[in-house]
PDB file of N, CA and C in Angstrom:
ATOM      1  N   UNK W   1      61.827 102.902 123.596  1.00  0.00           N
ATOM      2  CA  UNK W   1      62.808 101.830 123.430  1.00  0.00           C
ATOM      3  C   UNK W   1      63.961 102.325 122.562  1.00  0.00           C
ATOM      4  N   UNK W   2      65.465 102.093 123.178  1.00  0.00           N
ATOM      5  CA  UNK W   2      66.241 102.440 122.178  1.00  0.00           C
ATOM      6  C   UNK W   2      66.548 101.827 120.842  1.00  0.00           C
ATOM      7  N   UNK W   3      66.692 102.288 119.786  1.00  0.00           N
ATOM      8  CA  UNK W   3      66.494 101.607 118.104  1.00  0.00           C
ATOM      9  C   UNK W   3      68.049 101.590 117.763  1.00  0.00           C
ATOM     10  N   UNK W   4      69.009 101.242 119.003  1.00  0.00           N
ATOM     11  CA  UNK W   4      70.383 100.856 118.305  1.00  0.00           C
ATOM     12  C   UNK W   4      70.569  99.229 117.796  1.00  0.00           C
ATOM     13  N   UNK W   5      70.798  99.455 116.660  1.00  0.00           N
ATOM     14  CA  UNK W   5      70.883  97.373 116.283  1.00  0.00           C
ATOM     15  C   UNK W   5      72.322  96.833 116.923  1.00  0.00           C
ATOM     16  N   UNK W   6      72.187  96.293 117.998  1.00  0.00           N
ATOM     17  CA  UNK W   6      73.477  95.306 118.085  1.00  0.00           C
ATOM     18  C   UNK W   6      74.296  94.903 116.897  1.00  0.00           C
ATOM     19  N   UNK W   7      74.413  94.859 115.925  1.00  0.00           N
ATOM     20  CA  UNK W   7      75.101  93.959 114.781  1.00  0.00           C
ATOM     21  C   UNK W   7      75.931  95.861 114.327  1.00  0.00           C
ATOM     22  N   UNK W   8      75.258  97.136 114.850  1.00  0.00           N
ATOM     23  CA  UNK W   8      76.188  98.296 115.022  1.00  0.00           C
ATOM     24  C   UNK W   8      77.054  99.051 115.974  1.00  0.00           C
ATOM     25  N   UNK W   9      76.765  97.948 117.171  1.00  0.00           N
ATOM     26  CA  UNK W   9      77.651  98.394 117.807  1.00  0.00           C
ATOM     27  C   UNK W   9      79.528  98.439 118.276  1.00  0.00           C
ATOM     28  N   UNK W  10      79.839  97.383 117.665  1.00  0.00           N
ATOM     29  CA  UNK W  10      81.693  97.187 117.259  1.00  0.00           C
ATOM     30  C   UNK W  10      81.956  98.018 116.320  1.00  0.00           C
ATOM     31  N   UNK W  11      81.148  98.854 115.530  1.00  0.00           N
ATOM     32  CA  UNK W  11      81.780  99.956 114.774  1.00  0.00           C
ATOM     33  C   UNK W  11      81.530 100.914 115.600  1.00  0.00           C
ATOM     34  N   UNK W  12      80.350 100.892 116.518  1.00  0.00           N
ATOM     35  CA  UNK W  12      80.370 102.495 117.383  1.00  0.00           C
ATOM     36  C   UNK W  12      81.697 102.782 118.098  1.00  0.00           C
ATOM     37  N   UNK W  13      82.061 101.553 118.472  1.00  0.00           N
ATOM     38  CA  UNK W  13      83.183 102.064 119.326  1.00  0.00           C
ATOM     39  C   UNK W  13      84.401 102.338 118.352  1.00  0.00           C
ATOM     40  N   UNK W  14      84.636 102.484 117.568  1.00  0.00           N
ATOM     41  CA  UNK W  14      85.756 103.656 116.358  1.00  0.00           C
ATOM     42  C   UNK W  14      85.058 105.009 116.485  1.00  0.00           C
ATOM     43  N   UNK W  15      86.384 105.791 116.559  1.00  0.00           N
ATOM     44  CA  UNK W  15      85.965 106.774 116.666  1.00  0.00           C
ATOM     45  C   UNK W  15      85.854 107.745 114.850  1.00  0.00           C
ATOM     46  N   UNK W  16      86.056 107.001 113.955  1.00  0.00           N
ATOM     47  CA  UNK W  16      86.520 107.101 112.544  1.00  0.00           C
ATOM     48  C   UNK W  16      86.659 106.019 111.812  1.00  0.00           C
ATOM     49  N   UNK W  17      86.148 106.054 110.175  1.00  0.00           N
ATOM     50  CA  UNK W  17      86.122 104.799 109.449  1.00  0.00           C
ATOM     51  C   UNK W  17      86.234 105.665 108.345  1.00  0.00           C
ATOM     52  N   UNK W  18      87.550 105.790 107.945  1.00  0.00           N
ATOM     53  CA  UNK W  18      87.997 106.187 106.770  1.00  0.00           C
ATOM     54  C   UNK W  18      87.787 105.467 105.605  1.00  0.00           C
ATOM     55  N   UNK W  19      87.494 106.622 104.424  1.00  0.00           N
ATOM     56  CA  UNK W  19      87.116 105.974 103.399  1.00  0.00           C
ATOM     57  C   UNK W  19      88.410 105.307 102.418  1.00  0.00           C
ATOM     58  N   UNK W  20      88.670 104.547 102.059  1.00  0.00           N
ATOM     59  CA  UNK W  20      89.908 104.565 101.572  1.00  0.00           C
ATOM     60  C   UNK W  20      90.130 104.224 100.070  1.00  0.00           C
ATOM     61  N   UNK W  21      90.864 104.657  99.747  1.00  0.00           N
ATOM     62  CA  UNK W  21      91.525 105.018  98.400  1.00  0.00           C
ATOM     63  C   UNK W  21      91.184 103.465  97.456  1.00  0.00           C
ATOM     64  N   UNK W  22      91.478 103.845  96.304  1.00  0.00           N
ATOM     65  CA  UNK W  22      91.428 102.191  95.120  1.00  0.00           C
ATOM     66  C   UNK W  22      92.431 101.499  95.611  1.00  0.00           C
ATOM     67  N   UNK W  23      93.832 102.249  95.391  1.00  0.00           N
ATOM     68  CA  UNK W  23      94.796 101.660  95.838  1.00  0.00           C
ATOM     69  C   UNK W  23      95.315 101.395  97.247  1.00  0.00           C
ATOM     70  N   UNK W  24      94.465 101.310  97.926  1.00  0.00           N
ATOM     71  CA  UNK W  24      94.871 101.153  99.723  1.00  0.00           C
ATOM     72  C   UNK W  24      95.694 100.352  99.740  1.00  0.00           C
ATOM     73  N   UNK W  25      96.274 100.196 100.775  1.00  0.00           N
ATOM     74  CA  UNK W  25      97.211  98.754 101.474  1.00  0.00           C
ATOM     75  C   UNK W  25      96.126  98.037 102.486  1.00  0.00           C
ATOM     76  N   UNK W  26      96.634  96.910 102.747  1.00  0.00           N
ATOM     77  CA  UNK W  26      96.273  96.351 103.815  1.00  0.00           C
ATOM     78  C   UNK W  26      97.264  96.358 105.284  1.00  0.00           C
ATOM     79  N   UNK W  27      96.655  96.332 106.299  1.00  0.00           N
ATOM     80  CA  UNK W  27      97.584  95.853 106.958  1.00  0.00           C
ATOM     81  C   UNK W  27      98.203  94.236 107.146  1.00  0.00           C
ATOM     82  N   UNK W  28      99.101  93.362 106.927  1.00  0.00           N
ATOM     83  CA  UNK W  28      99.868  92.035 107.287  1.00  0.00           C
ATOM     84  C   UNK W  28     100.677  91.582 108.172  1.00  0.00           C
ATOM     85  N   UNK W  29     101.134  92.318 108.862  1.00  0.00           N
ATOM     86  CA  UNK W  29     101.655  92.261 110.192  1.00  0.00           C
ATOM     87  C   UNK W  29     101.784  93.126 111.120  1.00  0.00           C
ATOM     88  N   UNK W  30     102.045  92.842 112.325  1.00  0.00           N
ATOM     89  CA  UNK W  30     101.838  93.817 113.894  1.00  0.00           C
ATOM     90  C   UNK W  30     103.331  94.029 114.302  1.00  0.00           C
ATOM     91  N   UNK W  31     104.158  95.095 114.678  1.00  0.00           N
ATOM     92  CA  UNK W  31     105.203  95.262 115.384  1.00  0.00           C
ATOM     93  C   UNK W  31     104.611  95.603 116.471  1.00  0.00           C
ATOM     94  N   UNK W  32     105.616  94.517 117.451  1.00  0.00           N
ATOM     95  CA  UNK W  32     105.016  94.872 118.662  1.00  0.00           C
ATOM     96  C   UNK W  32     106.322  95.169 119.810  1.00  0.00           C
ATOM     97  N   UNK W  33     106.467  95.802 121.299  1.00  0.00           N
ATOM     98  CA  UNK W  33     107.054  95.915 122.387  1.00  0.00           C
ATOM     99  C   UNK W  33     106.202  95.564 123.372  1.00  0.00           C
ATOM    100  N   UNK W  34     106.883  94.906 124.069  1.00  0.00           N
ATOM    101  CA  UNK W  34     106.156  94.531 125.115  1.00  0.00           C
ATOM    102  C   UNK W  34     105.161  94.137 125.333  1.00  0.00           C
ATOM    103  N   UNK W  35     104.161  93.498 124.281  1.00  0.00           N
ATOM    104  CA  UNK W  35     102.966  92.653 124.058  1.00  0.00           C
ATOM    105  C   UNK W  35     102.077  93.960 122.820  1.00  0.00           C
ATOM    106  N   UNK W  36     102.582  94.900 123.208  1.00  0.00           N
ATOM    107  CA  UNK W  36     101.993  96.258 122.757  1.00  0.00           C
ATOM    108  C   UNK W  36     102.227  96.404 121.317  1.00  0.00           C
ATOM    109  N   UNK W  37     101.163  96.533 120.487  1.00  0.00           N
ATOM    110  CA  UNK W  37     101.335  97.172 118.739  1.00  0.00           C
ATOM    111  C   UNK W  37     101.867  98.580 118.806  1.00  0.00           C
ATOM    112  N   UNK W  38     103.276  98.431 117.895  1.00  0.00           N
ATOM    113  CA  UNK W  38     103.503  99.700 117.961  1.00  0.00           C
ATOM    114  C   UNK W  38     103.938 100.286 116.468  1.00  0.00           C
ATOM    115  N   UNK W  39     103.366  99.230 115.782  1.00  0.00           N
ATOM    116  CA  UNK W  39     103.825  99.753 114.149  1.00  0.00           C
ATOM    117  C   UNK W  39     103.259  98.358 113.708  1.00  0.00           C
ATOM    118  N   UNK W  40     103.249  98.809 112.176  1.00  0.00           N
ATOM    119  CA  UNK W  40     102.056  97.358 111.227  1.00  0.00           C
ATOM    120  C   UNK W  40     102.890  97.084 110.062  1.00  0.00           C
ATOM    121  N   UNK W  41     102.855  96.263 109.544  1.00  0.00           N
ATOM    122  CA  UNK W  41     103.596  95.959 108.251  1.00  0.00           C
ATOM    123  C   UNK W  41     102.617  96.403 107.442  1.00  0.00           C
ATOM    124  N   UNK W  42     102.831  96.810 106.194  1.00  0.00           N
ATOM    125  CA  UNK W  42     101.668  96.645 105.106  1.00  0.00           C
ATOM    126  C   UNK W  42     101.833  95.557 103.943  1.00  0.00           C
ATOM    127  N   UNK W  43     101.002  95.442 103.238  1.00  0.00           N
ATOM    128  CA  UNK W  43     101.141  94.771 102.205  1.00  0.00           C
ATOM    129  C   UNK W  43     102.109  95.253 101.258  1.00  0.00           C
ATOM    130  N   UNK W  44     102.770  96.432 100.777  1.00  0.00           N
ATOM    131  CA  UNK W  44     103.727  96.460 100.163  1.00  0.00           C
ATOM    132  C   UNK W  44     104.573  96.746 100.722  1.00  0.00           C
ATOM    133  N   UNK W  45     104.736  95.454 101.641  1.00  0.00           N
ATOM    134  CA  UNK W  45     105.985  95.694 102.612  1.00  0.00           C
ATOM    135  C   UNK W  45     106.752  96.558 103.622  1.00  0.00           C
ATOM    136  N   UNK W  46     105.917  97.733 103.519  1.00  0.00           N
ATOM    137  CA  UNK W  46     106.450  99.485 104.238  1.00  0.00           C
ATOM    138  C   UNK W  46     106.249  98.764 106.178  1.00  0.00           C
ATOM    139  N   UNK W  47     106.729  98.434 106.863  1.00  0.00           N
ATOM    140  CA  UNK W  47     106.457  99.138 108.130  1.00  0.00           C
ATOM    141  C   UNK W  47     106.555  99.876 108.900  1.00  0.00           C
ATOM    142  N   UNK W  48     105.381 100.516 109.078  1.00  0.00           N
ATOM    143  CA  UNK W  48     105.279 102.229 109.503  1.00  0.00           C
ATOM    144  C   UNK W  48     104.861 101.810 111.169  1.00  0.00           C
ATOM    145  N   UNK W  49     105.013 103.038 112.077  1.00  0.00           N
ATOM    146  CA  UNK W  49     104.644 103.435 113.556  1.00  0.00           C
ATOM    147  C   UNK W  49     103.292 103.267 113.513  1.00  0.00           C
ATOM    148  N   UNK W  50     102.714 103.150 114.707  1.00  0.00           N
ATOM    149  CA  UNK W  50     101.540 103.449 114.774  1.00  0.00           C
ATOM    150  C   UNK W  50     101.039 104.550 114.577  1.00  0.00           C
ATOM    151  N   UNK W  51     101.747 105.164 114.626  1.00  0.00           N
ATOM    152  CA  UNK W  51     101.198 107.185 114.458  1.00  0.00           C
ATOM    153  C   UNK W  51     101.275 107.063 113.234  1.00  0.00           C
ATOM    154  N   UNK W  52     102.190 106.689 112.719  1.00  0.00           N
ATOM    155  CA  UNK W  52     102.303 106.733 110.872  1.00  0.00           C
ATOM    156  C   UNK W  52     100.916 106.080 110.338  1.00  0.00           C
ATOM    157  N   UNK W  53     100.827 104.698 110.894  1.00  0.00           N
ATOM    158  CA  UNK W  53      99.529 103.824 109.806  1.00  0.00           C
ATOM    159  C   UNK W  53      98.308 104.785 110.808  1.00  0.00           C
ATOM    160  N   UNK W  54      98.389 105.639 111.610  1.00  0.00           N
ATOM    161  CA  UNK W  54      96.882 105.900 111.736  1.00  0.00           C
ATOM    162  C   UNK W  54      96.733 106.945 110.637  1.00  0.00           C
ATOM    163  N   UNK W  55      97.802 108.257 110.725  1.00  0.00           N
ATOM    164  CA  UNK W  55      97.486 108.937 109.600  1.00  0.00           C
ATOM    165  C   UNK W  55      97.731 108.365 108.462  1.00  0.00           C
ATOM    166  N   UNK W  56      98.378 107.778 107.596  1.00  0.00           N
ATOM    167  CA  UNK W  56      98.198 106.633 106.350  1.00  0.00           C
ATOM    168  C   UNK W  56      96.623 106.385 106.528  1.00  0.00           C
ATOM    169  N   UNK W  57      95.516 105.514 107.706  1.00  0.00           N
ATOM    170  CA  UNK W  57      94.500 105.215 107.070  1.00  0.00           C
ATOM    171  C   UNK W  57      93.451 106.680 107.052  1.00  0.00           C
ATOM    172  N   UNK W  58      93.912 107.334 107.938  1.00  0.00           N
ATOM    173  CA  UNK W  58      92.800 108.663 107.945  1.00  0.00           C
ATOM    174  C   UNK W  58      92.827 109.163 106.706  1.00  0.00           C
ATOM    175  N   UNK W  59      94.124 108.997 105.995  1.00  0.00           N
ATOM    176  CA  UNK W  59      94.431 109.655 104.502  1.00  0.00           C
ATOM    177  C   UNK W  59      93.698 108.514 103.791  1.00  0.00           C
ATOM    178  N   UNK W  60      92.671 107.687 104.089  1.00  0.00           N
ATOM    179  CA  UNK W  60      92.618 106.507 102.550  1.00  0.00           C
ATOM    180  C   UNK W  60      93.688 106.228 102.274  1.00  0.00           C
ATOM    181  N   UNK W  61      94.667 105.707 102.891  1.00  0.00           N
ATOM    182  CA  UNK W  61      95.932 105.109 102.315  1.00  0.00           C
ATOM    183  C   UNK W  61      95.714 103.366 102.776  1.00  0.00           C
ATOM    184  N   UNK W  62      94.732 103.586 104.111  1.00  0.00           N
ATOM    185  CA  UNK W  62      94.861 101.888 104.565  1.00  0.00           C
ATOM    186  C   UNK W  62      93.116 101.334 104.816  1.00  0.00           C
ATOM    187  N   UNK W  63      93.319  99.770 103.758  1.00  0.00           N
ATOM    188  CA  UNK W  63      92.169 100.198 103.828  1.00  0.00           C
ATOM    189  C   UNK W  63      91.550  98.572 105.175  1.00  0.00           C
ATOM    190  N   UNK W  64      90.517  98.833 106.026  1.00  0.00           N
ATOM    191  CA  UNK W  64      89.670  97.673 106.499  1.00  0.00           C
ATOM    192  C   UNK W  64      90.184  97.836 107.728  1.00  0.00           C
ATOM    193  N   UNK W  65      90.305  99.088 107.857  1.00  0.00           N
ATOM    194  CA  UNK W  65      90.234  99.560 109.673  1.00  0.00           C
ATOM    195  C   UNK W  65      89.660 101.139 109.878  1.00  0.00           C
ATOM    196  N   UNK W  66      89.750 101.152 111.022  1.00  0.00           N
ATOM    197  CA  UNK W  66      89.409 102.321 111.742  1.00  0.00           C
ATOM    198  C   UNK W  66      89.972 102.836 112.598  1.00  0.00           C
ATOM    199  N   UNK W  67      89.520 104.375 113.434  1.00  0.00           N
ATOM    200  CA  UNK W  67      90.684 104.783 114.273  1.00  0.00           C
ATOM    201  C   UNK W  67      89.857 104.504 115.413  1.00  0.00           C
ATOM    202  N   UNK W  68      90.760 104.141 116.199  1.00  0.00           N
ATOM    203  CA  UNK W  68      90.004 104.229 117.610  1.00  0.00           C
ATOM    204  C   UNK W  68      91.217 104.969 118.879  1.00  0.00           C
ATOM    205  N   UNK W  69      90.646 104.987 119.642  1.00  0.00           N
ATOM    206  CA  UNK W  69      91.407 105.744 121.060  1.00  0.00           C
ATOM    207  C   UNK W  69      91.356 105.440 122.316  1.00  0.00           C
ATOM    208  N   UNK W  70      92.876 105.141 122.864  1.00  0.00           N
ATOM    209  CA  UNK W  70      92.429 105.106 124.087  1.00  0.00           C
ATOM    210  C   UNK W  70      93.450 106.251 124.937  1.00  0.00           C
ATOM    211  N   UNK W  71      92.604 107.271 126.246  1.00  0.00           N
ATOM    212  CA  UNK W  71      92.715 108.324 126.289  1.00  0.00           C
ATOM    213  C   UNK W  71      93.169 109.273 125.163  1.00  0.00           C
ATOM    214  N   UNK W  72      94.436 109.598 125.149  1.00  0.00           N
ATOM    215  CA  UNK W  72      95.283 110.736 123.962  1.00  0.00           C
ATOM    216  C   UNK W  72      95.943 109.785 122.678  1.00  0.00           C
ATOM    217  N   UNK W  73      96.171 108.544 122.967  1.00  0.00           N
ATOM    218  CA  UNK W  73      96.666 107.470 121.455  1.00  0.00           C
ATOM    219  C   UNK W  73      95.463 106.807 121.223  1.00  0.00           C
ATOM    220  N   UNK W  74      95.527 107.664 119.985  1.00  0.00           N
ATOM    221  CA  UNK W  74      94.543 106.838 118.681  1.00  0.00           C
ATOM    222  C   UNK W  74      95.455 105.703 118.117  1.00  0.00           C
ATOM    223  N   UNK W  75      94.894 104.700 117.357  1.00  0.00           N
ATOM    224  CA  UNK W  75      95.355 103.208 117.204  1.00  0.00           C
ATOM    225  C   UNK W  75      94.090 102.969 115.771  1.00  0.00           C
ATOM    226  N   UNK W  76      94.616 102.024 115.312  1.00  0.00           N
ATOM    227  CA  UNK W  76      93.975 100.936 114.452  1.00  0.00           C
ATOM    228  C   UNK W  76      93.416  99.913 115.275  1.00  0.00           C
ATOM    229  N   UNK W  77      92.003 100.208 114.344  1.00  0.00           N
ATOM    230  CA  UNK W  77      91.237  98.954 114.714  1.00  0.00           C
ATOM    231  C   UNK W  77      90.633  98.146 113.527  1.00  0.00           C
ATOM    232  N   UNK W  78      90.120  96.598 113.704  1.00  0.00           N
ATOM    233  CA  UNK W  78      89.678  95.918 112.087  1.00  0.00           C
ATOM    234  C   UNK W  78      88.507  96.729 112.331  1.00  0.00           C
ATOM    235  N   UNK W  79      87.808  97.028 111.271  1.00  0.00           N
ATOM    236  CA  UNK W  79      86.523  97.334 110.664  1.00  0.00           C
ATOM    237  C   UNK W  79      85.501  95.856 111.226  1.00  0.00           C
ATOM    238  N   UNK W  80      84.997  95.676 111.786  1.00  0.00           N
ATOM    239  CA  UNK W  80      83.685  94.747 112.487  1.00  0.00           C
ATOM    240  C   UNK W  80      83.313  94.068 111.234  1.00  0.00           C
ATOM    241  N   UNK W  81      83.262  92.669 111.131  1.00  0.00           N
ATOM    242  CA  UNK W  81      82.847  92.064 109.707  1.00  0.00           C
ATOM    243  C   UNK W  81      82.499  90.511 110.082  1.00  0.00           C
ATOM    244  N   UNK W  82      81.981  89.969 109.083  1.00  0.00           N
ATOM    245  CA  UNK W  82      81.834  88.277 109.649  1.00  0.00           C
ATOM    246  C   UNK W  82      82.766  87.741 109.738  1.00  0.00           C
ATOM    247  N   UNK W  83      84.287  87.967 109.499  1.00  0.00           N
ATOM    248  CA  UNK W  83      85.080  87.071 109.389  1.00  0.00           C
ATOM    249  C   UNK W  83      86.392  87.657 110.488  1.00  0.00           C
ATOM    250  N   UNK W  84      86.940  86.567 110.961  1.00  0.00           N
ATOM    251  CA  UNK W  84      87.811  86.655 111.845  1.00  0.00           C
ATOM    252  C   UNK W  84      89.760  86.961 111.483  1.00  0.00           C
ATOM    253  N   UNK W  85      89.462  86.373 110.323  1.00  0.00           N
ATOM    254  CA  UNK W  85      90.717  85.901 109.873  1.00  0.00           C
ATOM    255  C   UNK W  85      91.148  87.728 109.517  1.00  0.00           C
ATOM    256  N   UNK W  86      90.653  88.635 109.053  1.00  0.00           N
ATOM    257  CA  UNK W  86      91.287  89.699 108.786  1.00  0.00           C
ATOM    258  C   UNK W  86      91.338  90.805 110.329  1.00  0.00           C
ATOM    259  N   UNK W  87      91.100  90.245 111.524  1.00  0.00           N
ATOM    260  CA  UNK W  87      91.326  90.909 112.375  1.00  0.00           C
ATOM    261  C   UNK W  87      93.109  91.379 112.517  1.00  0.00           C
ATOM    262  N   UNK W  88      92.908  92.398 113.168  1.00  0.00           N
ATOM    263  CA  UNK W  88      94.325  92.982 113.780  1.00  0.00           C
ATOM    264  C   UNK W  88      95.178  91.335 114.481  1.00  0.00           C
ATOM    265  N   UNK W  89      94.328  91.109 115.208  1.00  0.00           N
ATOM    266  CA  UNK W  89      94.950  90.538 116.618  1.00  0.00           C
ATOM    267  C   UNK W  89      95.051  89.071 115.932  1.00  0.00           C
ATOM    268  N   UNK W  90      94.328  89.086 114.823  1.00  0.00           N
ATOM    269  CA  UNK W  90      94.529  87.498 114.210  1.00  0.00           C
ATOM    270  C   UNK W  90      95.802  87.510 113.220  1.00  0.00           C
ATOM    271  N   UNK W  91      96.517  88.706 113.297  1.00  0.00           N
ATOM    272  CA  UNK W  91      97.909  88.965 112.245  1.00  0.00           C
ATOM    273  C   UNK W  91      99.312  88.547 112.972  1.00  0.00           C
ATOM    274  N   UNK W  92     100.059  87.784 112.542  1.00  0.00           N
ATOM    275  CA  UNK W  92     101.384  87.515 113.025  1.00  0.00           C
ATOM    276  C   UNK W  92     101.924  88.675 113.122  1.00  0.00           C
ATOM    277  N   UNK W  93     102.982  88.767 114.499  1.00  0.00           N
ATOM    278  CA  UNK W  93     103.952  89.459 114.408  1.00  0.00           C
ATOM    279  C   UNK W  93     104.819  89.124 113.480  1.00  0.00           C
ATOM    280  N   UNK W  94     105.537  90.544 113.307  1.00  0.00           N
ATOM    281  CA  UNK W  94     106.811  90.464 111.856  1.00  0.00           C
ATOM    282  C   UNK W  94     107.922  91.202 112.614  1.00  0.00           C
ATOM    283  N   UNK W  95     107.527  91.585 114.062  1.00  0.00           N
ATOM    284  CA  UNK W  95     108.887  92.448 114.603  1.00  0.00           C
ATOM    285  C   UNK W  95     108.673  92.454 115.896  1.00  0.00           C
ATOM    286  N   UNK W  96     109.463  92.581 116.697  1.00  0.00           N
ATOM    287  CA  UNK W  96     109.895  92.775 117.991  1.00  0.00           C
ATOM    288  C   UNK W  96     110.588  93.842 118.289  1.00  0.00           C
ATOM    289  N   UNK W  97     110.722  95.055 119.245  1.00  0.00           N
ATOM    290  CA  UNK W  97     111.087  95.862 119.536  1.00  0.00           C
ATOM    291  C   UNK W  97     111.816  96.160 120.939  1.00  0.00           C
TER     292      UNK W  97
END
């Protein structure tokens, strides 16, 4: 019988869960094109690319996500938790592109 616990599998699918720094940011808002995230606000206001906040969190710079991928773009994902409210997709946009 396989011994994977369901309650681990929304983190399997990250491909990375960086450890992150004291001083992390959060992410607070989504820039998006075309329905598409293509940059995040942070909490001290910086909004960076998506290429930027993935390396920012791989560095411990961001903290309560993970990297994930689809084919060759890696992306941010929330870290799997009981609560909904700190998801990605539960964050207002702050930009349009």
């Amino acid at each position: 019988m396989n011994n994977i616990r369901l309650d681990s599998l929304p983190k399997a699918a990250l491909d990375e869960i960086p450890s992150p720094s004291l001083d992390a940011v959060t992410i607070t808002g989504l820039v998006k094109s075309g329905g598409r995230i293509e940059g995040y606000q942070l909490s001290d206001e910086r909004i960076v690319s998506r290429q930027e906040g993935v390396s920012l969190a791989k560095a411990g710079e961001i903290k309560g996500v993970g990297i994930a991928h689809n084919g060759d773009t890696e992306y941010l994902k929330s870290i799997p938790d009981d609560s909904e409210n700190n998801n990605l997709s539960s964050l207002p946009t702050v930009k349009t592109l």
